[in-house]
Every structure is written in C-alpha cells, then in structure tokens.
Coordinates of C-alpha atoms in Angstrom, one line a residue:
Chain X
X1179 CA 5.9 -46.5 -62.3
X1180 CA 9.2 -46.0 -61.6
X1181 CA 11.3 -43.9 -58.7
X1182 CA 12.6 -40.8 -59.7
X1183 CA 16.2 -40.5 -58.2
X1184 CA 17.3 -37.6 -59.2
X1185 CA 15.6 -33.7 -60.5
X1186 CA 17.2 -30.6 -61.7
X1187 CA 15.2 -27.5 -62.8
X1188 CA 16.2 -24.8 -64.2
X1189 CA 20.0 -24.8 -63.6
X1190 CA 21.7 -21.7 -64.1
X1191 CA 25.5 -21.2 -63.5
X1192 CA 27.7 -18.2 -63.9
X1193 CA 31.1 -17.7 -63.4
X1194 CA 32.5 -13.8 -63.3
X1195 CA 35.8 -13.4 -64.5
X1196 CA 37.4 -10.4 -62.9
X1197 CA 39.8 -8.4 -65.3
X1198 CA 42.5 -8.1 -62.7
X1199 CA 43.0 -11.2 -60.3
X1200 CA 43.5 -10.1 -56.9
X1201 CA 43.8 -13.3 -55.0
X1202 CA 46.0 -12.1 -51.5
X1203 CA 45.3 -9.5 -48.9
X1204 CA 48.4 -7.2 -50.4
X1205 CA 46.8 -7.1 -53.0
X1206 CA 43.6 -6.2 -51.9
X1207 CA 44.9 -3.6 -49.6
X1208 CA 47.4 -2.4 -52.4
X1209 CA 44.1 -1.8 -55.1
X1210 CA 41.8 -0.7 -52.0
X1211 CA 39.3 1.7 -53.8
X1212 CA 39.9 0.1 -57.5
X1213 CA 37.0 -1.0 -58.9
X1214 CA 37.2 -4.4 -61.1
X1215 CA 35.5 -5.0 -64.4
X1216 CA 34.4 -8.4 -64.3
X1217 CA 33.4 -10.4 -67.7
X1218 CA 30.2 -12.3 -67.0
X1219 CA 30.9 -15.9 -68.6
X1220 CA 27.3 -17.7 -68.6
X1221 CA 27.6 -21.7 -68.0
X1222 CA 24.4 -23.2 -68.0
X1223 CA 21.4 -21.3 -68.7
X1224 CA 18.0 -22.6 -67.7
X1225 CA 18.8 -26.8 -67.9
X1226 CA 16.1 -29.6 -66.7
X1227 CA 16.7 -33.2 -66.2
X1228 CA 15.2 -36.3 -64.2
X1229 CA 16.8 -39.7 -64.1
X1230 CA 14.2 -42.4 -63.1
X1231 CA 15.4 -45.4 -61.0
X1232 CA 16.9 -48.4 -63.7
X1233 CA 17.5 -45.6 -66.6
X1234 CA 20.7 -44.6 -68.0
X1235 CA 20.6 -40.6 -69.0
X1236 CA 23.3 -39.6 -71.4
X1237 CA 24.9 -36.5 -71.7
X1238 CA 26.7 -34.9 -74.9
X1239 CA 28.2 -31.5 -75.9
X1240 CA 31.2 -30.3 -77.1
X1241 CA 34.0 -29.1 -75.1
X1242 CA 32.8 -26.4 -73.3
X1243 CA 29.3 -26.7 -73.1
X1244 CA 29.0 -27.2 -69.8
X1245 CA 28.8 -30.6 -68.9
X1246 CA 31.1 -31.2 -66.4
X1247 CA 29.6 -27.9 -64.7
X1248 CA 26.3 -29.5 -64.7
X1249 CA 27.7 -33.1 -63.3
X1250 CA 29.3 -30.8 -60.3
X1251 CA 26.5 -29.3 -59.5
X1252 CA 24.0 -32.1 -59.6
X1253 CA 26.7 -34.3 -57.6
X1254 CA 26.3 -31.3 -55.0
X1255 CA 30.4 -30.1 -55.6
X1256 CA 29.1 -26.6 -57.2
X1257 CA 26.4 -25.0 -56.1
X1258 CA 24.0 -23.6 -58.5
X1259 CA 22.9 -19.5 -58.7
X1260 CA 19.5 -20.6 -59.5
X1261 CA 17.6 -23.8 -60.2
X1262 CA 16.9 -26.4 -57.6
X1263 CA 18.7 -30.2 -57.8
X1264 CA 16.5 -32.8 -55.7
X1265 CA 18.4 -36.1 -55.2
X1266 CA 16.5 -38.8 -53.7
X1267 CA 19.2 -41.2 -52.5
X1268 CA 23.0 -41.0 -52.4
X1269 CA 25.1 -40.2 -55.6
X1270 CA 28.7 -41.6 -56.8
X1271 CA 30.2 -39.7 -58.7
X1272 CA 33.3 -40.4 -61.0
X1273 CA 34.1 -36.8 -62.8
X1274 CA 37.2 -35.8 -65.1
X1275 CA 38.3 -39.3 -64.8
X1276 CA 38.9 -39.3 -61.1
X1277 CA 37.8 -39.6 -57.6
X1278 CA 40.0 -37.6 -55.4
X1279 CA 43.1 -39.7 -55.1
X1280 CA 45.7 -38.7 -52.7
X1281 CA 48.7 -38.8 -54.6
X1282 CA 50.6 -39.4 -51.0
X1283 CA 49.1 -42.6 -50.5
X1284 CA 49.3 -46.1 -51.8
X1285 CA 46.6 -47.8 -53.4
X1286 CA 44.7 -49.5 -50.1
X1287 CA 45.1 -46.4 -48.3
X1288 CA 43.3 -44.6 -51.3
X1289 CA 40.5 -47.2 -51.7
X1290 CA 39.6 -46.8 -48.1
X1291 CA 39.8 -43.3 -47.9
X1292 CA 37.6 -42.4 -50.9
X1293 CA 35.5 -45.5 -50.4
X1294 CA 34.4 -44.5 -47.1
X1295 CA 33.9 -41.1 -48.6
X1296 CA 31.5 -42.4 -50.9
X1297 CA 29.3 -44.4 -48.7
X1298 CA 31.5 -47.8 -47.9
X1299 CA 30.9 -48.5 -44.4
X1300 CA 35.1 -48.8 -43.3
X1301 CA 34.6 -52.7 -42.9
X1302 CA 32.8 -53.0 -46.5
X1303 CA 35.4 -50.7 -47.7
X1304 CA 38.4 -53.0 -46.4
X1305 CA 36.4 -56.3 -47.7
X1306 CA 36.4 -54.7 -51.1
X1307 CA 40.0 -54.1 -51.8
X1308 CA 41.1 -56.8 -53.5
X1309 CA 37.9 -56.5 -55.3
X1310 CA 38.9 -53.3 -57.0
X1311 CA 41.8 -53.7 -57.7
X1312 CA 41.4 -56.9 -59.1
X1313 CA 38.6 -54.9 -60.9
X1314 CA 41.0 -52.5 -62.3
X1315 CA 43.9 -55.1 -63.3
X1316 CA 45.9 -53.5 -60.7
X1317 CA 47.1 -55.9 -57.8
X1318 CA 50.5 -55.5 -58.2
X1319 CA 50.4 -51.9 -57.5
X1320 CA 48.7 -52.2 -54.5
X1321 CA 51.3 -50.9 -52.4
X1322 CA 52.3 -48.4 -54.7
X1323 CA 51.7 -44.6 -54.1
X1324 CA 49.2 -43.0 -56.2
X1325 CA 51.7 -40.5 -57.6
X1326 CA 53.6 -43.1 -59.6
X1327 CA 50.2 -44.4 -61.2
X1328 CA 49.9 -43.4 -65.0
X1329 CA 46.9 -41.3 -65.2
X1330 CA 44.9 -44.5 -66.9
X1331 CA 45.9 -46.6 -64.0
X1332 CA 44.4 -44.2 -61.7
X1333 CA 41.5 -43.9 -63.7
X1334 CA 41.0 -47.4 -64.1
X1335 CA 41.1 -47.5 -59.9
X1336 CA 38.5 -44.8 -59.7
X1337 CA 35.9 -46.6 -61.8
X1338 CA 36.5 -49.6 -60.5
X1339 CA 36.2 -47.9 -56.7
X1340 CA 32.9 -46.0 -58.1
X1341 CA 31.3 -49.6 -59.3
X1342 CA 31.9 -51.1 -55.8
X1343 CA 30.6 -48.0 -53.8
X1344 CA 27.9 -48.0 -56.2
X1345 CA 24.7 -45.9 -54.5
X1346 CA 21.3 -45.2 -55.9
X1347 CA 22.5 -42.6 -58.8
X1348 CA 26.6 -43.2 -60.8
X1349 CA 27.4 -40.3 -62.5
X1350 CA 30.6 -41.4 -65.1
X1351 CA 32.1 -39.2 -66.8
X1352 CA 34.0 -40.9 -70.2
X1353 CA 34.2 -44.0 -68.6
X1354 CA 34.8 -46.2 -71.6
X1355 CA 37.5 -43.7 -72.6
X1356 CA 40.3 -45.2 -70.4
X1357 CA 41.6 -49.0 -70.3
X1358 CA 42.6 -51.5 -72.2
X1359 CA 40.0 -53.6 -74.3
X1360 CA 39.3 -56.4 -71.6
X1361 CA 38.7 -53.6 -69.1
X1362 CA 36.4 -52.0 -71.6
X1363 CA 34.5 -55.3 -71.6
X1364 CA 34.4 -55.7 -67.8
X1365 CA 33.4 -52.1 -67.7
X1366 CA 30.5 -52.5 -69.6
X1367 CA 29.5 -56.5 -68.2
X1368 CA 29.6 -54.3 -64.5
X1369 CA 27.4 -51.3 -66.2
X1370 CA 24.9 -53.7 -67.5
X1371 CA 24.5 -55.2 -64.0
X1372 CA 24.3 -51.8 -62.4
X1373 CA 21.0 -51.2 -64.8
X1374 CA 19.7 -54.3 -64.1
X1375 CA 19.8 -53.7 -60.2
X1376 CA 18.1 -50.7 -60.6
X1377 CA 20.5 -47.8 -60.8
X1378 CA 20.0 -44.2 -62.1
X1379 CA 23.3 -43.6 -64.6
X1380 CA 24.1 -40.8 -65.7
X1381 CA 26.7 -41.4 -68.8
X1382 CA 28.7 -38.3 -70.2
X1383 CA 30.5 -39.5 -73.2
X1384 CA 31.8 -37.6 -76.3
X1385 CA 31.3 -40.9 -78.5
X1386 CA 27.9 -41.2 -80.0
X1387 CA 27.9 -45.3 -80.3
X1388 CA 28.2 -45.4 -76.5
X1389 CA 25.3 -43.3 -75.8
X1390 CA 23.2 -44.8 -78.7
X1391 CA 24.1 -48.5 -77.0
X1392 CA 23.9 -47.6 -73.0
X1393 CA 21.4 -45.0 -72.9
X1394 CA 17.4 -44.7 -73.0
X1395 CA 17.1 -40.5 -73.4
X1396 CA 20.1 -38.3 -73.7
X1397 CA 20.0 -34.9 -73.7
X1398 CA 22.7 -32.7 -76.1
X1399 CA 24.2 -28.9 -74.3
X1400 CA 25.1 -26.5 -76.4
X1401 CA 26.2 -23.3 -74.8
X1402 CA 24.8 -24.2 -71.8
X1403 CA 21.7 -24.6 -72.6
X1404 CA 19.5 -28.2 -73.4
X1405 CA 19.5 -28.0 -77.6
X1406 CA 18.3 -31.4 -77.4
X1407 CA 16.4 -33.9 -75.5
X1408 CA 14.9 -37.1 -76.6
X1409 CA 15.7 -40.6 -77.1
X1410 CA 19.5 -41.3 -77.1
X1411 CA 20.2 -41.7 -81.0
X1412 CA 18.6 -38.7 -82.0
X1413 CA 20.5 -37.2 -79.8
X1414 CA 23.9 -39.0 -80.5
X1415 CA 23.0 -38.5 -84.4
X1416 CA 22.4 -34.5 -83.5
X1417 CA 25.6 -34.2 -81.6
X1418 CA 27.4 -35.5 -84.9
X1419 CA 25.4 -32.9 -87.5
X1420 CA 26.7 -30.3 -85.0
X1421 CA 30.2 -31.3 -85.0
X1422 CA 29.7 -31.7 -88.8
X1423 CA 28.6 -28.0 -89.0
X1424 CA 31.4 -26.8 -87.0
X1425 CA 33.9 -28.3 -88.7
Chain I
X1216 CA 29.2 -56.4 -57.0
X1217 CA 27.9 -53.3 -56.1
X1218 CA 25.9 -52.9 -53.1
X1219 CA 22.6 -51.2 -52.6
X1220 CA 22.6 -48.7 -49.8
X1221 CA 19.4 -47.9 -48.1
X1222 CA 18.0 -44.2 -48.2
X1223 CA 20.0 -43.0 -45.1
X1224 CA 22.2 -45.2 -44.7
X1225 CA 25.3 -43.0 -45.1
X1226 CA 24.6 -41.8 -41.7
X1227 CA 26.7 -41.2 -38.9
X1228 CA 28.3 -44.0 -37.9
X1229 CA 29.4 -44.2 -41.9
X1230 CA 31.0 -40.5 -41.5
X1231 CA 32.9 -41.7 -38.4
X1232 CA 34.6 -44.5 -40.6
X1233 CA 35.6 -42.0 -43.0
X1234 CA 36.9 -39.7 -40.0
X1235 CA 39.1 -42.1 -39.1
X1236 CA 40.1 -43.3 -42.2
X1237 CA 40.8 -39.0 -42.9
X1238 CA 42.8 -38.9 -39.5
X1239 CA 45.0 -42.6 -39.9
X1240 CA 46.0 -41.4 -43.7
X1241 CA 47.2 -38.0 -42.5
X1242 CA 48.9 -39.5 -40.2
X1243 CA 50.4 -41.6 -42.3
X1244 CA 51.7 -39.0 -44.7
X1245 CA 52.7 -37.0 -42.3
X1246 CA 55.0 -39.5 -40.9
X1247 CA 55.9 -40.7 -44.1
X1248 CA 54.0 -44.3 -43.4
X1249 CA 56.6 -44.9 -41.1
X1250 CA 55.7 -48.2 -38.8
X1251 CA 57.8 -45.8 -36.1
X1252 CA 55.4 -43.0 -37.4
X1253 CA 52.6 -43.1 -35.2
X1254 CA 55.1 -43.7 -32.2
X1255 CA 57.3 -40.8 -33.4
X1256 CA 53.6 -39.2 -32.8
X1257 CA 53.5 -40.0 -29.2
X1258 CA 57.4 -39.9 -28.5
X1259 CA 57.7 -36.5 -30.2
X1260 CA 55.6 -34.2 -27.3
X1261 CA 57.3 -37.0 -24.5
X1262 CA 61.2 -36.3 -25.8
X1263 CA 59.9 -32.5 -26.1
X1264 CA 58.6 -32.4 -22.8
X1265 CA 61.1 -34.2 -21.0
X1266 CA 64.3 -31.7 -22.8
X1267 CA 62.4 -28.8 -21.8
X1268 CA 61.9 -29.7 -18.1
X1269 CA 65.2 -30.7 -17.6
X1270 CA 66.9 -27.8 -19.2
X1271 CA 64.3 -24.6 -17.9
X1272 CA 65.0 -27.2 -14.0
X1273 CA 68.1 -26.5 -14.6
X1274 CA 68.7 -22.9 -15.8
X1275 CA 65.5 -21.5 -13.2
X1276 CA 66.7 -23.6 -10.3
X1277 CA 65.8 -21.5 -7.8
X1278 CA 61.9 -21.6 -9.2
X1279 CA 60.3 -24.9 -9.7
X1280 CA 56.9 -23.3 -10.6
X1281 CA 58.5 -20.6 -13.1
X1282 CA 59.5 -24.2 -15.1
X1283 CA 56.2 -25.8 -15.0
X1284 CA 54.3 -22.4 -15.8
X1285 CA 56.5 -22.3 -18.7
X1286 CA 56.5 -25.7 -19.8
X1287 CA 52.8 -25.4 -19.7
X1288 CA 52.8 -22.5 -21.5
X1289 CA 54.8 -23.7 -24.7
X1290 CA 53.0 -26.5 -24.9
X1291 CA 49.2 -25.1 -25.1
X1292 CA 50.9 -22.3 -27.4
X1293 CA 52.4 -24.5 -29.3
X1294 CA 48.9 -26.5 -29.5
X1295 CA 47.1 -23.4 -30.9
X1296 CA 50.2 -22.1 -33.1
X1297 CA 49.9 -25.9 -35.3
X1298 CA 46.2 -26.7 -34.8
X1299 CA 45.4 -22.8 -36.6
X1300 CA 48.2 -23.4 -39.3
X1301 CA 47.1 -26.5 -40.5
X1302 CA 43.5 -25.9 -39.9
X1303 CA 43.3 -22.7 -42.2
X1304 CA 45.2 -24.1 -45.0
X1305 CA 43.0 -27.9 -44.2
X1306 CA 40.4 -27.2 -47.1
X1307 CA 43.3 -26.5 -49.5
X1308 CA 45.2 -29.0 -49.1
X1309 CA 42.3 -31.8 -49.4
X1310 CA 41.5 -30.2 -52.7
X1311 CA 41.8 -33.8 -54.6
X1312 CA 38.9 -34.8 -51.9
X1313 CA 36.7 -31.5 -52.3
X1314 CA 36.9 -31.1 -56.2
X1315 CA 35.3 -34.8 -56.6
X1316 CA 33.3 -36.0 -53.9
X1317 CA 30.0 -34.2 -52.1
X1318 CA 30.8 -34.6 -48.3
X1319 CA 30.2 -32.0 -45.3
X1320 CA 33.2 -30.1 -45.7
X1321 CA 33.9 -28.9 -42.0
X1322 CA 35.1 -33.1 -41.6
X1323 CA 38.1 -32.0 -43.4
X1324 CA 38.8 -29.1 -40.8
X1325 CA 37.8 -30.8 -37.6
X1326 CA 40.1 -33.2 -38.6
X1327 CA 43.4 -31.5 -39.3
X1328 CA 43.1 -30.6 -35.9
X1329 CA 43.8 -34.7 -34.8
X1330 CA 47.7 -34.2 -35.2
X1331 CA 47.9 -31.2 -32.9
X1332 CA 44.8 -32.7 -30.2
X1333 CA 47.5 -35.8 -29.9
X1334 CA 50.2 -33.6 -28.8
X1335 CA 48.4 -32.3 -26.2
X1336 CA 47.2 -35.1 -24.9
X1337 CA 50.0 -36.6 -24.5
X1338 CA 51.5 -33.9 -23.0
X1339 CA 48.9 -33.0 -20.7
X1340 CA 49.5 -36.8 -19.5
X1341 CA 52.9 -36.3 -19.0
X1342 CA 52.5 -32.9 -17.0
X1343 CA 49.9 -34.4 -14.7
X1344 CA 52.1 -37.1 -13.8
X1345 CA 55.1 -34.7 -13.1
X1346 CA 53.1 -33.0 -10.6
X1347 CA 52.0 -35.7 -8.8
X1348 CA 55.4 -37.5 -8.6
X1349 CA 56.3 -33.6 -7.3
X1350 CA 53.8 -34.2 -4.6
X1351 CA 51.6 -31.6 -5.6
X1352 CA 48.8 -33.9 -7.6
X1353 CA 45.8 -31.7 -9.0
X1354 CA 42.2 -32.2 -7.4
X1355 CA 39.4 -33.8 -9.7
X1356 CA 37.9 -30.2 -9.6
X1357 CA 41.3 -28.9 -10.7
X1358 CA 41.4 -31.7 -13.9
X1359 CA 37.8 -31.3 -14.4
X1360 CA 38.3 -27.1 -15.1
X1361 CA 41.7 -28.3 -17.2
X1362 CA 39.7 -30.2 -19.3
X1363 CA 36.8 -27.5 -19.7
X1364 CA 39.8 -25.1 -20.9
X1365 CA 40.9 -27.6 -23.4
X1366 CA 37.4 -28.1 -24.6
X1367 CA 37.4 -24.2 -25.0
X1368 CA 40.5 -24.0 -26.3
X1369 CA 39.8 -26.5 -29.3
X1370 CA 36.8 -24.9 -29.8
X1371 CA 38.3 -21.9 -30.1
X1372 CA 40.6 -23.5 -32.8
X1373 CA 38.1 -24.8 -34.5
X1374 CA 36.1 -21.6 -34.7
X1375 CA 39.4 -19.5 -36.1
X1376 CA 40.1 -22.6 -38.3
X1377 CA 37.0 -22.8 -40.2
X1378 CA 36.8 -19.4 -41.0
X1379 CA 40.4 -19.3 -42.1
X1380 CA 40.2 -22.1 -44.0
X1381 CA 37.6 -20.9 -46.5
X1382 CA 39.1 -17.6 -46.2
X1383 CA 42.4 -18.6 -47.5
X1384 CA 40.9 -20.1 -51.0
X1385 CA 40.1 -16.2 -51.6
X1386 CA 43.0 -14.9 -49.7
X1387 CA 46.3 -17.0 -50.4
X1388 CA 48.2 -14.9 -48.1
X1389 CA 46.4 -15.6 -45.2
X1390 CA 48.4 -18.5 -43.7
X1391 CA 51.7 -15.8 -43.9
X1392 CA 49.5 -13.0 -42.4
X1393 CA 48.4 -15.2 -39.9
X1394 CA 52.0 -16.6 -39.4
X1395 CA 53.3 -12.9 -38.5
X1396 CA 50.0 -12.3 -36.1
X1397 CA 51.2 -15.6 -34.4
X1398 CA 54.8 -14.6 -33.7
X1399 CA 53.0 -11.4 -32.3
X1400 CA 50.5 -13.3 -30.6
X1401 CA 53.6 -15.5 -28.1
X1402 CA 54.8 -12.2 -26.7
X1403 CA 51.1 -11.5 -26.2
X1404 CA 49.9 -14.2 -23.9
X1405 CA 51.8 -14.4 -20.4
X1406 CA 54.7 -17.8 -22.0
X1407 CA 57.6 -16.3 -21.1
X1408 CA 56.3 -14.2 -18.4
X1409 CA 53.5 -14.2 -15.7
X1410 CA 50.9 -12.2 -16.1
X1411 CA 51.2 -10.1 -12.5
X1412 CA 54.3 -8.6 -13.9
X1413 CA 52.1 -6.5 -15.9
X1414 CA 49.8 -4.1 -14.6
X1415 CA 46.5 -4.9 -13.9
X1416 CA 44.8 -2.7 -16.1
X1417 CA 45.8 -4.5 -19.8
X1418 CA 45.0 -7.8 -18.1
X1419 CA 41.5 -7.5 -19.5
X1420 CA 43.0 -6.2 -22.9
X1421 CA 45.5 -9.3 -23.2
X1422 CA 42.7 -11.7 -22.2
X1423 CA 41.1 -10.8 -25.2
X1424 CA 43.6 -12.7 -27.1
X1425 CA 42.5 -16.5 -27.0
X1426 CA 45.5 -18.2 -25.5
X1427 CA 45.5 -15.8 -22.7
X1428 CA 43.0 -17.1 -20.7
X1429 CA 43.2 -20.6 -21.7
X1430 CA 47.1 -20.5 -20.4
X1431 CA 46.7 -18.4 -17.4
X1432 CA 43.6 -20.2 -16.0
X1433 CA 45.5 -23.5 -17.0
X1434 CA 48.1 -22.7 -13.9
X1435 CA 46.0 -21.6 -11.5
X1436 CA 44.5 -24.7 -11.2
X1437 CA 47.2 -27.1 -12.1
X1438 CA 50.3 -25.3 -10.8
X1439 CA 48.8 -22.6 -8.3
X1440 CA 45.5 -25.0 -7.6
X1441 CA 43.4 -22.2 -7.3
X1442 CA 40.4 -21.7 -9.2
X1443 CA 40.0 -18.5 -11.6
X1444 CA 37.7 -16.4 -10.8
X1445 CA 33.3 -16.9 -11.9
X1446 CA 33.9 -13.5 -14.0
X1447 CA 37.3 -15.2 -15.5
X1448 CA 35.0 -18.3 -16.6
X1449 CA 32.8 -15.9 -18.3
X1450 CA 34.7 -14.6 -20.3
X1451 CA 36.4 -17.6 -21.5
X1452 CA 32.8 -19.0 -22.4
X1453 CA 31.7 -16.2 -24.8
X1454 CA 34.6 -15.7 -26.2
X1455 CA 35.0 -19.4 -26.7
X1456 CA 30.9 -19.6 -27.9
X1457 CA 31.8 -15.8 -30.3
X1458 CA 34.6 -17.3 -32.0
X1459 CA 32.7 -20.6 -32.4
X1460 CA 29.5 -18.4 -33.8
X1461 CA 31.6 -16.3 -35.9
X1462 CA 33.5 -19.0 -37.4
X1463 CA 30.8 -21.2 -38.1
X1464 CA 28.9 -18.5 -40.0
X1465 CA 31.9 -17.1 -42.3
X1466 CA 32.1 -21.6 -42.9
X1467 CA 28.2 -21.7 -43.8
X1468 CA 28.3 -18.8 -46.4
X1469 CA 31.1 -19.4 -48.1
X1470 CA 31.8 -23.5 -47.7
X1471 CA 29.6 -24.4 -50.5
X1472 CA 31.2 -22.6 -52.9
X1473 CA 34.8 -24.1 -51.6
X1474 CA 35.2 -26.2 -54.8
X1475 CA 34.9 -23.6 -57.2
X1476 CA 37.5 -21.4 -55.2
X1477 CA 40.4 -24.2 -55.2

C-alpha cells in the first residue's frame, strides 16, 4: 500500500471584503468609531483531497474557483479558517508561474536563494546551477538580473529550479503552459521521472488533454467547492461540459 | 535529476544555508553587487567613525570623553534607528519570497537586521581600539557587560521589528509614524547630552525608552569604567525579555496570515 504524502479535510477559506479600505493609521484614527460593512466572499467551502506517494492528482476549475487558494493553503502560504492540511514530508511548490524571484538579482544569485529556500542544501544548490539553467535553455542569461527576464524566461527558471529541488510532494501550477515545444518535451521527460521515483504531483492545468495524459484522479472546483472527483478523464471531460454550459 | 530528501532533512543546518544565502543577496543589492560593495560595508562605519572623532576632537577639545560619549552614542542610535526601519518594513519587501514559498517567516526579519549588526561591529572594533591606543583599555568585565548590552539591544530590535513588521502589512503608515517617533526618540535618549544634566527624577521615565539604557550603561563601562548599577541591569533585562515577549506574540498571531496581507 502506498504512503500517503499529503491530506486536506474540510478546507474552508473566506476572505471579507471591507466596503471602505482603511489600510494606514490616519485613517484608522480619522474613521475611529465608523463601523465597516464587510462583503463575505466564500473561497473554498468544505474541500478533501489525499495524494498518495507515486500519484499525480490533478486539479481543474475555471477562473475563480479557487484553485490557486487551495494550492496556497496546502503549500502552507495561506492558512485555512477551518479544515486541517497534514503533509507528510516537504512540499515544492511552483504557483502562478513563479517561485519568488528577486527581480534585483541575476540568475545564480536567484537559483541559490530560492533553492536553499526550498530544501537545497547551499552546496547542492551551487552544484545545481548549471543544471537549471541548462534545464531552462537559459545559460546565456546567467548573469542577467531577473528583472530583464521575459515573464516565460522566468517561468521556465522556476520549473526548472522546482524539478531540481524536487521534495516528497511538487505542486505545478500550468506548467506545460510556458516554453517552447522542446522545453515542453523535457518538461514532461523530467515529470515522467519524478512519478517514477515516487513523487506526489499535484498538476493544476486548465487543459483537459494534460490532466487526462499525467494524472490518475483529478478532482474539478466549482465555486469552491469539490463538484467532482474521480478518475482524471471524467473529470477532464466534466470540466469541458461545464465550460460548454457556460458559454 | 531530482533528489530525494529524507523526512527531516530540511533541518537546521539547511535553514542556516538559506540564511546566508538571505544575508549575501541583500548585501549584494544593497551595494548594487559591487565587488567594492561588501568593503564599502566595512569602510562605511570606519570612514564614519574616523570623520566624527576627528571633527567632535576637534570642536570639544577641552573634553576628550564628551567626544567618545558622543561618538558612542550616534553610533548605537544609529544602530537602532536602521535595524527598526528596515526590520518593520523586512516582511514587505521579501513579498516575492513570502507569496511562493512556505518558510518560518521571522528568517526574513532576523535577517534584515545583518546590514545594521555589521555596522556595529565594526564600529564597536574601532572604538575599543581607540581607547586603548588612549591608554584607557576596557577590562574583560567591562567588554563582557558591552556585549550583554548589545545582546539586549538586538534583542530589543528584534522584538520592535517583528511586531512592526507584520504590523505594517495592515498599517502602511507605520514606517512614517515610526520615522517621526524616531526623530523624537534622539532627543530622548542622553546623544547629544549626558544624562546628569537632567534631573534625577525623569531618569527612570527616559530609561523607559530602549536606547536609554543601552547608551548610558554603554559609557559607564567603556568610557567611565564603572559598572551600572544591579537595579540598572534589571531593568535593562525585562525590558529587553517584555519587548522580546510582546513582539514575539503580535509575530505568532498575525505571521501566518502575512501572505494574504501583502
């Protein structure tokens, strides 16, 4: 039987939009004594998941469904009003197409500084620089400063950080939405080894023939809540009939 | 390719490398990646220490301790001045970090402090040797309290710094508030003057302002060589272990919802 890496139940997330933003001291002191109303706008509401050790979980919904809430929170970046997340061995997460570059800093500089952040040991994380970036095509920018990088160069550097500094669970958000072809194709050669050596993935993707092809089980949010869960073209073929009956 | 980490693993000795990694990039951008940049670091507090004894040496001739009290003075001011400006704005400006990666978020405020801690160091170095080309070498007691005080005062920085810094992604004022309450603060704490000027009474009212006893207690026993007082250590340790407490509690509430505040 296999490990179970990772467990949320019941994960409920609310944000409360004020009608007034009062985000300074003057202006607190200024409204002392005005009550705010505050629109309550309900994220997730009551969503489950497990990811087993070697299984790939995909993730579908449309904009606004709260997926990339739900990624935050299991990667332990939000913290959830209710539910409990239970990870059993360290998580690398790639959301919104980034890892938290430093637009001040070059290339190395970056790679070691997130790297290290993400579980690199500094020495592992200096051996593996001309690794990733010869992973992400980008060796001639290595001295460049993160702030010139086109936002698919610096996407192509964070998943190509994230498959280095690999730990027990990946969480990628749209990671075959960014690249050229042949990075596409060492993309998915470098997620196939990842499930072979065991890894929980977690895949959010908006295209249906990626989940279908990477994932076992994928589960479909719809207003924050699970409106599907099951095996990963049902679920892909579910997400389309919804777009369908929005459109 | 990818490397399979033991349960664990990302222990310690893993969030030291990213410390350093934290400290020698903001370094870096702060001196612009500069080979002369971490010199400039070192050279900065020297060339600063070195203009300010010679010109106060030369205006207060007549009072070679009213220079060093004041050259000591500026300096641990000026310590707590950029360690509690950078430290409440640290979480803020290490958004890119926060928003995408799940690390103990205090790292980020400890370390903003680096920048500031080398200054004084270096400083500290320098004024040492000053007084003991003057003939007037501190004891190891004397050095040992100067470095308790400097353990207080960082801690004390650290204890205002993680409470501002979560504190400022609600309040995005605060650094400007806290910017006027530091220009009050100088003329608070005995810089420009010695504290016996005043009357004895406040003493106890101005030692309730952090730098206070931190900078007068600093003189005694570098300057004066005497030792404060077991009352005077007293204070300095609760307020030191309050601020700490307070600090650290205002952090643990409202840290782990940092992320969705930036």
């Amino acid at each position: 039987m296999s490990e179970t890496m990772l467990v949320a139940r019941d994960i409920r997330k609310c944000f409360r939009i004020p009608s007034v933003r009062r985000e300074t001291i003057r202006e607190q002191l200024l409204h002392l004594g005005r009550p705010r109303q505050y629109e309550e706008l309900r994220v997730l509401d009551g969503v489950s998941l497990e990811v087993q050790a070697g299984e790939t979980l995909g993730i579908m919904g449309r904009n606004g469904s709260g997926k990339s809430t739900l990624l935050k929170i299991l990667c332990g970046i939000y913290r959830a009003d209710s539910g409990q997340v239970f990870r059993h061995g360290g998580i690398t997460p790639v959301l919104e197409l980034g890892v938290g570059w430093n637009p001040e800093l070059d290339a190395i500089d970056n790679i070691l500084l997130v790297g290290t952040f993400m579980g690199l040991a500094l020495s592992e994380a200096r051996r593996s620089v001309d690794e990733v970036l010869a992973f992400a095509g980008l060796e001639r920018f290595a001295n460049q400063y993160l702030k010139y990088y086109s936002s698919g160069m610096a996407s192509r550097l964070a998943y190509s950080l994230a498959f280095r500094a690999a730990r027990d669970v990946v969480v990628l958000d749209e990671v075959f939405a960014v690249g050229d072809a042949e990075f596409k194709a060492r993309c998915e050669k470098r997620y196939a080894e990842l499930q072979s050596e065991g890894r929980a993935l977690i895949l959010v993707s908006h295209e249906p023939g990626i989940i279908s092809h990477f994932c076992g089980r994928a589960l479909l949010l719809e207003g924050g809540k699970v409106r599907l869960a099951g095996e990963a073209g049902a679920v892909a073929a579910a997400y389309l009939d919804l777009l369908g009956a929005r459109a | 390719m990818a490397t399979r980490l033991p349960q664990g693993a990302f222990g310690w000795t893993r969030w030291l490398g990213a410390i350093w990694t934290l400290v020698r990039t903001d370094f870096k951008v702060r001196y612009h990646g500069t080979v002369g940049g971490f010199v400039w670091a070192l050279l900065k507090p020297l060339s600063m220490f070195i203009v300010l004894m010679g010109i106060f040496s030369y205006v207060f001739a007549s009072s070679r301790d009213y220079t060093l009290n004041l050259v000591v003075g500026l300096f641990l001011w000026d310590f707590f001045a950029e360690s509690t400006r950078v430290g409440i704005i640290s979480l803020h400006s290490k958004a890119f970090l926060i928003a995408k990666t799940r690390f103990p978020r205090w790292i980020v405020v400890a370390t903003a402090v680096a920048s500031p801690l080398v200054t004084l160091a270096v400083f500290s170095a320098a004024v040492v040797l000053v007084l003991f080309l003057l003939g007037r070498g501190p004891s190891l007691a004397a050095l040992a309290l100067y470095g308790v005080y400097l353990l207080c005062y960082v801690l004390i920085v650290l204890g205002i710094s993680l409470a501002g810094s979560v504190l400022f992604l609600r309040y995005r004022d605060l650094n400007q508030v806290w910017e006027v309450v530091i220009q009050g603060g100088f003329f608070l704490a005995p810089i420009i003057y010695p504290l016996t000027i005043l009357p004895e009474k406040v003493h106890f009212y101005l030692f309730l302002w952090p730098p206070t006893p931190v900078v007068h207690f600093t003189r005694m026993v570098l300057i004066q060589g005497v030792a404060p007082t077991a009352k005077g250590h007293g204070l300095l340790l609760l307020m030191t272990f309050s601020i700490v407490a307070i600090g650290a509690l205002v952090f643990w509430r409202l840290a782990p919802s940092a992320a969705e505040k930036l």
